[in-house]
CSV table of C-alpha atoms in Angstrom, one decimal:
chain,number,residue,atom,x,y,z
A,298,UNK,CA,0.0,0.0,0.0
A,299,UNK,CA,1.5,3.3,-1.1
A,300,UNK,CA,1.9,5.9,1.5
A,301,UNK,CA,3.1,9.5,1.4
A,302,UNK,CA,4.7,11.4,4.3
A,303,UNK,CA,5.6,15.0,4.4
A,304,UNK,CA,8.5,16.3,6.5
A,305,UNK,CA,10.3,19.6,7.1
A,306,UNK,CA,10.5,22.6,9.4
A,307,UNK,CA,7.2,23.7,10.8
A,308,UNK,CA,8.4,27.2,11.3
A,309,UNK,CA,9.9,29.5,8.6
A,310,UNK,CA,11.0,33.1,9.0
A,311,UNK,CA,9.6,35.7,6.6
A,312,UNK,CA,11.7,36.2,3.4
A,313,UNK,CA,13.3,32.8,3.9
A,314,UNK,CA,12.9,29.6,1.9
A,315,UNK,CA,10.3,26.9,2.8
A,316,UNK,CA,11.7,23.4,2.2
A,317,UNK,CA,9.6,20.3,2.5
A,318,UNK,CA,10.1,16.7,1.5
A,319,UNK,CA,7.6,13.9,0.6
A,320,UNK,CA,8.7,10.3,1.1
A,321,UNK,CA,6.9,7.7,-1.0
A,322,UNK,CA,6.8,4.2,0.4
A,323,UNK,CA,5.2,1.0,-0.8
A,324,UNK,CA,5.2,1.7,-4.5
A,325,UNK,CA,7.0,3.0,-7.6
A,326,UNK,CA,7.6,6.7,-8.0
A,327,UNK,CA,7.8,6.3,-11.8
A,328,UNK,CA,4.2,5.9,-12.8
A,329,UNK,CA,2.6,9.0,-11.5
A,330,UNK,CA,2.9,12.8,-11.3
A,331,UNK,CA,3.7,14.0,-7.8
A,332,UNK,CA,2.2,17.2,-6.6
A,333,UNK,CA,2.4,19.7,-3.8
A,334,UNK,CA,-0.9,21.2,-2.6
A,335,UNK,CA,-1.5,23.6,0.3
A,336,UNK,CA,-4.5,24.5,2.3
A,337,UNK,CA,-5.1,27.7,4.3
A,338,UNK,CA,-8.1,29.3,5.8
A,339,UNK,CA,-7.6,32.4,3.7
A,340,UNK,CA,-6.9,31.0,0.3
A,341,UNK,CA,-8.4,27.5,0.5
A,342,UNK,CA,-6.9,24.6,-1.3
A,343,UNK,CA,-4.2,25.6,-3.9
A,344,UNK,CA,-2.3,23.4,-6.3
A,345,UNK,CA,1.4,24.4,-6.3
A,346,UNK,CA,3.0,22.2,-8.9
A,347,UNK,CA,4.0,18.6,-9.9
A,348,UNK,CA,7.0,16.7,-10.9
A,349,UNK,CA,7.5,13.5,-12.9
A,350,UNK,CA,10.2,11.0,-12.1
A,351,UNK,CA,12.1,12.2,-15.2
A,352,UNK,CA,12.4,15.6,-13.5
A,353,UNK,CA,10.0,17.4,-15.7
A,354,UNK,CA,7.8,19.9,-13.8
A,355,UNK,CA,4.7,21.9,-14.1
A,356,UNK,CA,4.1,24.8,-11.8
A,357,UNK,CA,1.0,26.9,-11.1
A,358,UNK,CA,1.5,30.4,-12.5
A,359,UNK,CA,0.7,31.7,-9.0
A,360,UNK,CA,3.8,30.1,-7.7
A,361,UNK,CA,6.0,29.9,-10.8
A,362,UNK,CA,8.5,32.6,-9.8
A,363,UNK,CA,9.1,31.2,-6.3
A,364,UNK,CA,8.8,27.4,-6.5
A,365,UNK,CA,11.1,24.6,-7.3
A,366,UNK,CA,10.1,20.9,-7.1
A,367,UNK,CA,12.7,18.2,-7.4
A,368,UNK,CA,12.8,14.5,-7.2
A,369,UNK,CA,15.4,12.0,-5.7
A,370,UNK,CA,14.7,8.6,-7.2
A,371,UNK,CA,17.3,6.9,-5.0
A,372,UNK,CA,15.5,8.0,-1.9
A,373,UNK,CA,12.0,7.7,-3.2
A,374,UNK,CA,11.4,11.3,-2.3
A,375,UNK,CA,10.3,14.6,-3.9
A,376,UNK,CA,10.8,18.0,-2.5
A,377,UNK,CA,9.4,21.5,-2.5
A,378,UNK,CA,11.2,24.8,-2.2
A,379,UNK,CA,9.3,28.0,-1.9
A,380,UNK,CA,11.3,31.2,-1.7
A,381,UNK,CA,10.7,34.6,-0.1
A,382,UNK,CA,7.9,33.4,2.1
A,383,UNK,CA,5.4,35.7,3.8
A,384,UNK,CA,2.7,35.2,6.3
A,385,UNK,CA,0.4,34.4,3.4
A,386,UNK,CA,2.4,31.2,2.8
A,387,UNK,CA,1.4,29.8,6.2
A,388,UNK,CA,-0.7,26.7,5.5
A,389,UNK,CA,-0.9,22.9,5.7
A,390,UNK,CA,1.2,21.5,2.9
A,391,UNK,CA,0.3,18.2,1.3
A,392,UNK,CA,2.0,16.0,-1.1
A,393,UNK,CA,-0.3,14.1,-3.4
A,394,UNK,CA,-0.2,11.6,-6.2
A,395,UNK,CA,-1.7,12.2,-9.6
A,396,UNK,CA,-2.2,9.3,-12.1
A,397,UNK,CA,-0.8,10.0,-15.6
A,398,UNK,CA,-3.4,11.3,-18.0
A,399,UNK,CA,-5.9,11.8,-15.2
A,400,UNK,CA,-6.3,15.1,-13.6
A,401,UNK,CA,-7.2,14.2,-10.0
A,402,UNK,CA,-5.3,13.5,-6.9
A,403,UNK,CA,-5.9,9.9,-5.7
A,404,UNK,CA,-3.6,9.7,-2.8
A,405,UNK,CA,-2.6,12.4,-0.2
A,406,UNK,CA,-0.1,12.6,2.6
A,407,UNK,CA,-1.3,13.6,6.0
A,408,UNK,CA,0.0,17.1,5.6
A,409,UNK,CA,2.4,19.3,7.5
A,410,UNK,CA,1.6,22.6,9.1
A,411,UNK,CA,4.0,25.4,8.2
A,412,UNK,CA,4.0,28.7,10.1
A,413,UNK,CA,5.7,31.8,8.9
A,414,UNK,CA,7.0,34.0,11.7
A,415,UNK,CA,10.1,35.7,12.9
B,201,UNK,CA,-12.9,34.0,-4.2
B,202,UNK,CA,-12.5,30.6,-5.7
B,203,UNK,CA,-12.8,29.9,-9.4
B,204,UNK,CA,-15.1,27.1,-8.6
B,205,UNK,CA,-18.0,28.1,-6.4
B,206,UNK,CA,-19.5,25.9,-3.7
B,207,UNK,CA,-22.1,26.7,-1.0
B,208,UNK,CA,-20.3,27.2,2.3
B,209,UNK,CA,-22.5,24.8,4.1
B,210,UNK,CA,-25.3,22.3,3.7
B,211,UNK,CA,-27.1,20.2,6.3
B,212,UNK,CA,-29.4,17.2,6.4
B,213,UNK,CA,-30.9,14.7,8.9
B,214,UNK,CA,-29.7,11.1,9.0
B,215,UNK,CA,-31.1,9.1,6.2
B,216,UNK,CA,-31.8,12.1,4.0
B,217,UNK,CA,-30.3,13.1,0.7
B,218,UNK,CA,-28.2,16.2,0.2
B,219,UNK,CA,-26.6,17.7,-2.8
B,220,UNK,CA,-23.5,20.0,-3.0
B,221,UNK,CA,-23.1,22.2,-6.1
B,222,UNK,CA,-19.9,23.3,-7.8
B,223,UNK,CA,-20.3,26.2,-10.2
B,224,UNK,CA,-17.7,27.0,-12.7
B,225,UNK,CA,-17.3,28.7,-16.1
B,226,UNK,CA,-16.3,28.3,-19.7
B,227,UNK,CA,-12.7,28.1,-18.8
B,228,UNK,CA,-13.0,25.0,-16.6
B,229,UNK,CA,-16.1,22.8,-16.2
B,230,UNK,CA,-17.8,24.3,-19.2
B,231,UNK,CA,-14.9,23.5,-21.5
B,232,UNK,CA,-15.2,19.9,-20.7
B,233,UNK,CA,-12.7,19.4,-18.0
B,234,UNK,CA,-13.6,16.7,-15.6
B,235,UNK,CA,-14.8,17.4,-12.0
B,236,UNK,CA,-13.5,15.5,-9.1
B,237,UNK,CA,-14.7,15.5,-5.5
B,238,UNK,CA,-12.9,15.1,-2.2
B,239,UNK,CA,-14.1,14.4,1.3
B,240,UNK,CA,-12.0,15.9,4.2
B,241,UNK,CA,-12.9,14.6,7.6
B,242,UNK,CA,-11.9,16.8,10.5
B,243,UNK,CA,-8.1,16.9,11.1
B,244,UNK,CA,-7.3,14.7,8.1
B,245,UNK,CA,-6.2,15.1,4.5
B,246,UNK,CA,-8.7,15.3,1.6
B,247,UNK,CA,-9.7,11.9,0.3
B,248,UNK,CA,-10.7,11.3,-3.3
B,249,UNK,CA,-14.5,10.6,-3.4
B,250,UNK,CA,-15.5,10.9,-7.0
B,251,UNK,CA,-13.3,11.2,-10.1
B,252,UNK,CA,-14.1,11.9,-13.7
B,253,UNK,CA,-17.5,13.5,-12.8
B,254,UNK,CA,-19.2,10.3,-11.9
B,255,UNK,CA,-16.8,7.5,-10.9
B,256,UNK,CA,-16.3,6.2,-7.4
B,257,UNK,CA,-12.9,4.8,-6.3
B,258,UNK,CA,-12.9,1.4,-4.9
B,259,UNK,CA,-14.2,1.5,-1.3
B,260,UNK,CA,-16.4,4.5,-1.7
B,261,UNK,CA,-20.1,3.7,-1.0
B,262,UNK,CA,-22.6,4.0,-3.7
B,263,UNK,CA,-24.4,6.5,-1.5
B,264,UNK,CA,-22.1,9.0,-3.0
B,265,UNK,CA,-22.7,10.1,-6.7
B,266,UNK,CA,-21.5,12.8,-9.0
B,267,UNK,CA,-23.0,14.5,-12.0
B,268,UNK,CA,-22.0,17.3,-14.4
B,269,UNK,CA,-23.9,19.5,-16.7
B,270,UNK,CA,-22.8,22.6,-18.6
B,271,UNK,CA,-20.7,24.7,-16.3
B,272,UNK,CA,-21.7,23.0,-13.1
B,273,UNK,CA,-21.3,19.8,-11.2
B,274,UNK,CA,-23.0,18.2,-8.2
B,275,UNK,CA,-22.2,15.7,-5.5
B,276,UNK,CA,-25.2,13.8,-4.1
B,277,UNK,CA,-25.1,11.9,-0.8
B,278,UNK,CA,-28.1,9.7,0.0
B,279,UNK,CA,-28.8,7.9,3.2
B,280,UNK,CA,-26.9,10.5,5.3
B,281,UNK,CA,-24.9,9.1,8.1
B,282,UNK,CA,-23.2,10.9,11.1
B,283,UNK,CA,-19.8,10.1,9.8
B,284,UNK,CA,-20.5,11.8,6.5
B,285,UNK,CA,-20.0,15.1,8.4
B,286,UNK,CA,-17.0,16.6,6.7
B,287,UNK,CA,-15.8,19.3,4.3
B,288,UNK,CA,-16.3,18.5,0.6
B,289,UNK,CA,-14.3,20.0,-2.2
B,290,UNK,CA,-14.8,20.0,-6.0
B,291,UNK,CA,-11.7,20.2,-8.3
B,292,UNK,CA,-11.1,20.7,-12.0
B,293,UNK,CA,-8.7,22.3,-14.4
B,294,UNK,CA,-8.9,25.9,-15.4
B,295,UNK,CA,-7.4,27.0,-18.7
B,296,UNK,CA,-7.4,30.7,-17.9
B,297,UNK,CA,-5.0,30.2,-14.9
B,298,UNK,CA,-3.4,27.0,-16.3
B,299,UNK,CA,-3.7,25.2,-13.1
B,300,UNK,CA,-5.8,22.6,-11.2
B,301,UNK,CA,-8.2,24.5,-9.1
B,302,UNK,CA,-10.4,23.6,-6.1
B,303,UNK,CA,-13.7,24.9,-4.9
B,304,UNK,CA,-13.9,26.8,-1.6
B,305,UNK,CA,-15.3,23.8,0.1
B,306,UNK,CA,-18.7,22.9,1.6
B,307,UNK,CA,-19.2,21.9,5.2
B,308,UNK,CA,-21.8,19.2,5.6
B,309,UNK,CA,-23.5,19.0,8.9
B,310,UNK,CA,-25.6,15.9,9.8
B,311,UNK,CA,-28.3,17.2,12.1
């Protein structure tokens, strides 16, 4: 059974870079797109971007200028970096799986809360 | 303001039927992009409930059904149960913003 687990600092200072990792266990990382999605009371649920095992990425234009998603096949992990964070970036961040050629998210991690504060 | 509009809340008594609407536009649902639905129980991650407008993943009871028409979609829940109390989100793709988008969510209360 495939499971996703987010990890990373729960507190980030304003203007710094938010870095999170999603560990994929129990299945192949090759056959899906792997997304980052966040949820906050103010902005609701937002798709940030995805990566394929080959390294190809697709980012939401809302985050394009600040986001980098990368993959480490050897560790079965993919990662999110979001630069120049502000209080508006405080949210629960989820990693999620997206089947190829299907535009839904069929498996989600439990999520990790990120607070932005000095 | 979400691109996909859902009512903030709906409610129903146990055993009743409720529907949750998801209103979009010509740049998303109206163009033909599929609508998907998620259930988020308190304190948990969203869980896929309906995909491709009408399809249920394995394990989802047939009390849950989805439909789509024009620029809108709906989620229907029949035989309401106490553990259906959750937030429900619709999701589609929007060509104007070139991104997958979610509705604002609807809180279902079982009376």
